[in-house]
Amino acid sequence: MKNDQIKDRSMLNEIVQPLTDWYRQNKRILPWRDQNNAYYTWVSEIMLQQTRVEAVKPYFQRFIGELPDVQALAECPEEKLMKLWEGLGYYNRVRNMQTAARTVVCEYEGVLPASYEELLSLKGIGNYTAGAIASIAYQIPVPAVDGNVLRVISRITEDRQDIMKQSVHRQIEENLLGIMPKETPGDFNQALMELGAVVCVPNGSARCEACPVSEYCLAYRHGTVEELPVKAPKKERILQNRTVLVIQDGEKTAIQKRPEKGLLAGLYELPNLLGHLTREEVLDKVKNMQLEPLYIEKLPDAKHIFSHIEWRMTGYLIRVAALDTDGGLPFIFAEKKQSEKQYAIPSAFRAYVKYMKEESGK
DNA sequence: AATCCGGGGCA
DNA sequence: TGCCCAGGATT
């Protein structure tokens, strides 16, 4: 073991008890902390990936209400599952979780395995989540290193290495593994995360005066808290122009299923095309779809920002002649209310979904 | 090791 | 606007 690694470990060893004590006094009341249930821990940890606590709360309650155990999750129809996740983002999280749930039903009799390695082998459960479930639900002394923990540890040890690097992440995991308390690993892991979420926060607002371990923190001692953690600059977002079509046939509006892979995989959307199209180009496209346009109206522009792409959208409202029922079109024609109930449409389309036709006579 | 995958809240 | 969030899979 390297010299500074030994130093880091002995320093981190000092914080275990005071931090755990602090957590027990100050932890937030959260729905998934009500009872010790490995399934609840699992669902909450998956939802909390790259997602704030406040955003997760209502989704968690609804999810476990509809799908109270692993069995129910394993058997849930795809569309219902996506509706339960609609708006949370990173939709593969829930698909992977269902795949894992089926594995758990088949191979573990519906009970999440109480071992770090077996948890890690499940779809959608990586280093962090395996550590979180193992330590919180089963009191197994393994670390759970998320963005909070990386920030907290880099400050306490005043580590100026790039925390985005795998090597740094691995080193922090090893150091924490060496100091995990055998009795209460779950509380200690949650204490690190809670500290990062509530006290040792990013972007120039760390509340060091409220920190239970500031006396052990090198960055605090040296006044370098706001310089840490060090992160590599991120890539620029790609801009994409799109034209969104609100195609109405009497009472109904066309929606379609997105491809099973890639961005917003398998969700539903309003028909849309790459580029900003003119009225004439849109009419051409609509005719090519075997539809007969009767009326067209320009809709306002809108923008949606994903983590790596930015859509700059323009839109058209188009009324078309009633169709023969079969036709072989790629579209589903749905009323707004029905589509909202049945189909998961990502919020990227929010600005145009509101032009879908409401049910008549109301 | 780098890239993809959402959406929202906040300064 | 940019940053960050209880990350993981894929290439």
XYZ file of C-alpha atoms in Angstrom, chain A:
362
model
C 0.000 0.000 0.000
C 1.254 3.481 -0.847
C 2.321 5.820 1.894
C -0.320 8.500 1.326
C -2.952 5.804 1.127
C -2.042 4.671 4.624
C -2.221 8.290 5.725
C -5.656 8.729 4.147
C -6.933 5.597 5.845
C -5.819 6.491 9.316
C -7.327 9.952 8.844
C -10.609 8.515 7.568
C -10.691 6.062 10.426
C -11.090 9.023 12.776
C -14.338 10.184 11.203
C -16.221 6.879 11.406
C -17.635 7.256 14.886
C -18.364 11.016 15.010
C -19.927 10.909 11.554
C -22.073 7.883 12.354
C -23.233 9.530 15.586
C -24.051 12.728 13.740
C -26.073 10.795 11.178
C -28.150 9.062 13.808
C -29.076 12.391 15.338
C -29.636 14.327 12.146
C -30.812 11.999 9.417
C -33.670 13.135 7.260
C -36.957 11.277 7.429
C -37.331 9.573 4.049
C -39.982 7.104 2.880
C -37.468 4.329 2.152
C -35.979 4.679 5.623
C -39.268 3.781 7.344
C -38.502 0.083 7.506
C -35.663 -2.248 6.679
C -36.794 -3.859 3.455
C -34.189 -4.824 0.868
C -36.653 -4.328 -1.990
C -37.449 -0.790 -0.839
C -33.750 -0.060 -0.519
C -33.171 -1.380 -4.017
C -35.988 0.634 -5.615
C -34.920 3.811 -3.843
C -31.270 3.405 -4.775
C -32.085 2.889 -8.439
C -34.383 5.927 -8.453
C -31.787 8.023 -6.667
C -29.135 7.427 -9.306
C -28.369 10.894 -10.697
C -31.667 12.066 -9.262
C -32.473 14.303 -6.292
C -34.186 13.058 -3.178
C -37.067 15.494 -3.556
C -37.747 14.321 -7.100
C -37.735 10.670 -6.064
C -40.107 10.838 -3.070
C -43.453 10.828 -4.920
C -42.251 8.316 -7.509
C -41.077 5.940 -4.796
C -44.378 5.976 -2.946
C -46.391 5.362 -6.087
C -44.002 2.663 -7.330
C -44.038 0.499 -4.214
C -47.772 1.068 -3.914
C -48.303 -0.431 -7.375
C -45.448 -2.946 -7.218
C -45.046 -3.886 -3.539
C -42.494 -6.670 -3.976
C -39.956 -8.240 -6.335
C -42.547 -10.622 -7.749
C -44.892 -7.799 -8.705
C -42.053 -5.913 -10.373
C -40.999 -9.011 -12.302
C -44.529 -9.471 -13.653
C -45.387 -5.844 -14.415
C -46.353 -5.120 -18.048
C -43.899 -2.909 -19.925
C -46.224 0.018 -20.489
C -47.321 0.225 -16.889
C -43.701 0.080 -15.809
C -42.768 2.967 -18.082
C -45.732 5.000 -16.860
C -44.515 4.552 -13.293
C -41.123 5.910 -14.371
C -42.364 8.613 -16.768
C -40.571 11.893 -16.051
C -37.772 10.398 -13.953
C -35.374 9.978 -16.868
C -32.719 7.352 -17.564
C -35.438 4.924 -18.525
C -33.116 1.943 -18.845
C -32.802 2.004 -15.072
C -36.290 0.566 -14.653
C -35.976 -1.908 -17.515
C -32.744 -3.217 -16.011
C -34.377 -3.384 -12.609
C -37.189 -5.521 -14.007
C -34.675 -7.812 -15.710
C -32.908 -8.165 -12.365
C -36.228 -8.747 -10.588
C -36.913 -11.688 -12.902
C -33.471 -13.064 -12.107
C -34.177 -12.683 -8.400
C -37.487 -14.532 -8.752
C -35.930 -17.364 -10.754
C -32.618 -17.796 -8.973
C -33.125 -16.414 -5.475
C -36.748 -17.270 -4.746
C -37.770 -13.637 -4.941
C -35.392 -12.411 -2.223
C -32.503 -10.104 -3.047
C -29.259 -11.960 -2.312
C -27.384 -10.843 0.801
C -23.968 -10.717 -0.800
C -22.085 -7.896 -2.507
C -20.917 -10.036 -5.441
C -24.328 -11.529 -6.149
C -25.962 -8.096 -6.002
C -23.278 -6.758 -8.344
C -24.045 -9.475 -10.864
C -27.651 -8.259 -11.242
C -28.568 -6.040 -14.185
C -28.485 -2.344 -13.340
C -26.654 -2.869 -10.045
C -23.115 -1.549 -10.193
C -20.471 -0.860 -7.583
C -22.315 1.847 -5.797
C -25.753 0.232 -5.658
C -24.402 -3.186 -4.662
C -22.553 -1.529 -1.800
C -25.581 0.507 -0.768
C -27.989 -2.444 -0.677
C -25.459 -4.786 0.952
C -24.594 -2.317 3.709
C -27.998 -0.744 4.327
C -30.261 -3.766 3.991
C -27.886 -6.541 5.108
C -25.222 -4.815 7.271
C -22.386 -6.066 5.088
C -19.276 -3.880 5.581
C -18.657 -2.657 2.022
C -18.440 0.962 0.830
C -21.015 2.743 -1.350
C -19.203 5.486 -3.216
C -21.395 7.982 -5.032
C -20.854 11.585 -6.069
C -21.428 12.813 -2.511
C -18.845 10.453 -1.079
C -16.260 11.349 -3.715
C -16.681 15.016 -2.813
C -16.565 14.458 0.934
C -13.504 12.203 0.825
C -11.595 14.376 -1.627
C -12.088 17.308 0.750
C -11.253 15.500 3.976
C -8.040 14.100 2.484
C -7.482 17.217 0.342
C -7.011 15.023 -2.706
C -6.537 17.089 -5.879
C -6.762 14.177 -8.277
C -9.575 14.193 -10.840
C -12.491 12.391 -9.162
C -13.939 11.493 -12.573
C -11.060 9.067 -13.062
C -11.811 5.434 -12.409
C -8.485 4.980 -10.678
C -9.314 7.661 -8.102
C -12.762 6.202 -7.536
C -11.259 2.740 -7.009
C -8.679 4.066 -4.591
C -11.319 5.789 -2.477
C -13.365 2.584 -2.422
C -10.348 0.617 -1.215
C -9.584 3.132 1.496
C -13.160 3.065 2.721
C -13.285 -0.733 2.601
C -10.324 -0.699 4.984
C -12.176 1.351 7.605
C -15.777 0.119 7.342
C -17.303 -0.382 10.793
C -18.395 -4.017 11.127
C -21.462 -3.256 13.208
C -23.088 -0.354 11.362
C -21.777 -0.135 7.796
C -25.172 1.014 6.516
C -25.350 3.973 8.844
C -21.765 4.952 8.080
C -22.320 4.841 4.307
C -25.515 6.817 4.622
C -23.752 9.244 6.928
C -21.142 9.999 4.258
C -23.855 10.560 1.680
C -26.046 12.582 4.012
C -23.088 14.805 4.877
C -22.427 15.374 1.174
C -26.083 16.111 0.496
C -26.760 18.439 3.411
C -23.475 19.923 4.671
C -20.507 19.216 2.414
C -22.352 20.494 -0.658
C -20.835 21.554 -4.003
C -20.678 24.916 -5.781
C -19.425 27.276 -3.124
C -21.925 26.763 -0.352
C -20.378 24.156 1.935
C -21.584 24.605 5.523
C -18.388 23.716 7.317
C -19.593 25.352 10.540
C -22.239 22.605 10.742
C -19.862 19.756 9.898
C -19.319 17.106 12.585
C -15.893 16.157 11.200
C -14.426 19.518 10.184
C -11.627 19.072 12.722
C -10.442 16.078 10.677
C -10.809 17.786 7.294
C -7.583 18.842 5.579
C -9.356 21.054 3.061
C -11.122 22.878 5.907
C -7.870 23.297 7.792
C -6.160 24.704 4.704
C -9.074 26.770 3.436
C -9.303 24.838 0.177
C -12.799 23.392 0.534
C -14.188 25.313 -2.411
C -11.348 24.219 -4.680
C -12.390 20.605 -4.265
C -13.262 18.228 -5.724
C -11.284 18.535 -8.961
C -13.205 17.406 -12.026
C -12.220 17.275 -15.683
C -14.151 19.666 -17.942
C -17.092 18.044 -19.644
C -17.904 17.749 -23.301
C -20.030 20.260 -25.155
C -23.663 19.486 -25.914
C -24.670 18.744 -29.489
C -27.415 20.949 -30.963
C -30.181 19.319 -32.969
C -32.975 21.059 -34.860
C -36.255 19.168 -34.926
C -39.727 19.698 -36.304
C -42.545 18.263 -34.228
C -45.882 17.419 -35.828
C -49.209 17.481 -34.069
C -51.240 15.507 -36.587
C -54.933 15.517 -35.821
C -57.545 13.244 -37.290
C -60.862 14.459 -35.942
C -60.683 13.878 -32.212
C -57.367 12.084 -32.193
C -53.684 12.878 -32.486
C -50.884 10.746 -33.913
C -48.215 9.359 -31.609
C -45.606 6.694 -32.272
C -43.270 4.397 -30.385
C -39.601 5.295 -30.371
C -36.946 2.718 -31.314
C -36.057 0.136 -28.669
C -32.483 1.388 -28.452
C -30.928 4.810 -27.982
C -32.342 8.052 -26.674
C -35.710 7.665 -24.876
C -35.803 4.049 -26.000
C -39.245 2.499 -26.314
C -41.141 5.544 -25.127
C -43.862 7.283 -27.137
C -43.557 10.593 -28.964
C -45.230 12.989 -31.328
C -44.006 12.378 -34.889
C -40.963 14.537 -35.510
C -38.279 15.088 -38.101
C -34.663 16.155 -38.099
C -34.148 19.796 -39.096
C -36.421 22.831 -39.156
C -38.872 22.207 -41.973
C -40.918 24.798 -43.854
C -44.690 24.566 -44.143
C -44.322 23.166 -47.677
C -41.778 20.559 -46.652
C -44.048 19.459 -43.835
C -47.030 19.157 -46.180
C -44.871 17.035 -48.501
C -43.852 14.739 -45.688
C -47.426 14.381 -44.486
C -48.580 13.392 -47.961
C -45.780 10.819 -48.097
C -47.214 9.351 -44.928
C -50.402 8.518 -46.887
C -52.293 11.285 -45.097
C -54.336 14.053 -46.659
C -53.613 17.401 -45.032
C -56.599 19.734 -44.710
C -55.113 22.512 -42.621
C -51.726 23.514 -41.249
C -50.718 25.980 -38.574
C -47.308 26.970 -37.255
C -46.752 26.338 -33.547
C -44.276 28.189 -31.288
C -40.669 27.095 -30.988
C -39.520 25.131 -27.960
C -36.306 23.825 -26.510
C -35.400 20.760 -24.535
C -32.021 20.059 -22.969
C -30.790 16.526 -22.356
C -27.474 15.874 -20.659
C -25.624 15.508 -23.972
C -28.011 16.867 -26.646
C -30.092 20.003 -27.021
C -33.221 19.897 -29.157
C -34.328 23.175 -30.736
C -37.807 22.428 -31.891
C -40.360 24.060 -34.083
C -43.834 22.623 -34.565
C -46.869 22.424 -36.824
C -50.458 21.588 -36.118
C -51.907 19.642 -39.039
C -55.430 18.430 -39.498
C -55.795 15.499 -41.851
C -58.687 13.676 -43.451
C -60.174 10.763 -41.533
C -58.434 7.544 -42.329
C -59.322 4.000 -43.092
C -58.820 2.122 -39.875
C -56.082 -0.217 -41.122
C -53.766 1.662 -43.520
C -50.556 0.221 -42.071
C -49.439 3.539 -40.626
C -46.708 3.645 -37.974
C -48.911 5.869 -35.847
C -51.285 5.316 -33.015
C -54.134 7.815 -33.070
C -55.084 8.633 -29.529
C -57.078 11.172 -27.603
C -55.034 13.299 -25.262
C -56.579 11.936 -22.102
C -56.260 8.310 -23.142
C -52.700 8.749 -24.287
C -51.763 10.417 -21.018
C -53.168 7.486 -19.141
C -51.642 4.743 -21.252
C -48.477 5.917 -22.955
C -45.269 7.297 -21.469
C -44.346 10.434 -23.406
C -41.105 12.063 -22.220
C -41.176 15.672 -21.127
C -39.121 16.746 -24.146
C -42.461 16.914 -25.978
C -44.342 18.827 -23.303
C -44.568 22.068 -25.297
C -46.422 20.264 -28.116
C -48.373 17.612 -26.216
C -50.584 20.436 -25.011
C -51.867 20.908 -28.564
C -53.202 17.360 -28.685
C -56.956 17.407 -29.076
C -58.998 17.098 -25.925
C -61.911 14.715 -25.798
C -64.989 16.374 -27.279
C -68.138 17.269 -25.413
C -66.452 18.302 -22.173
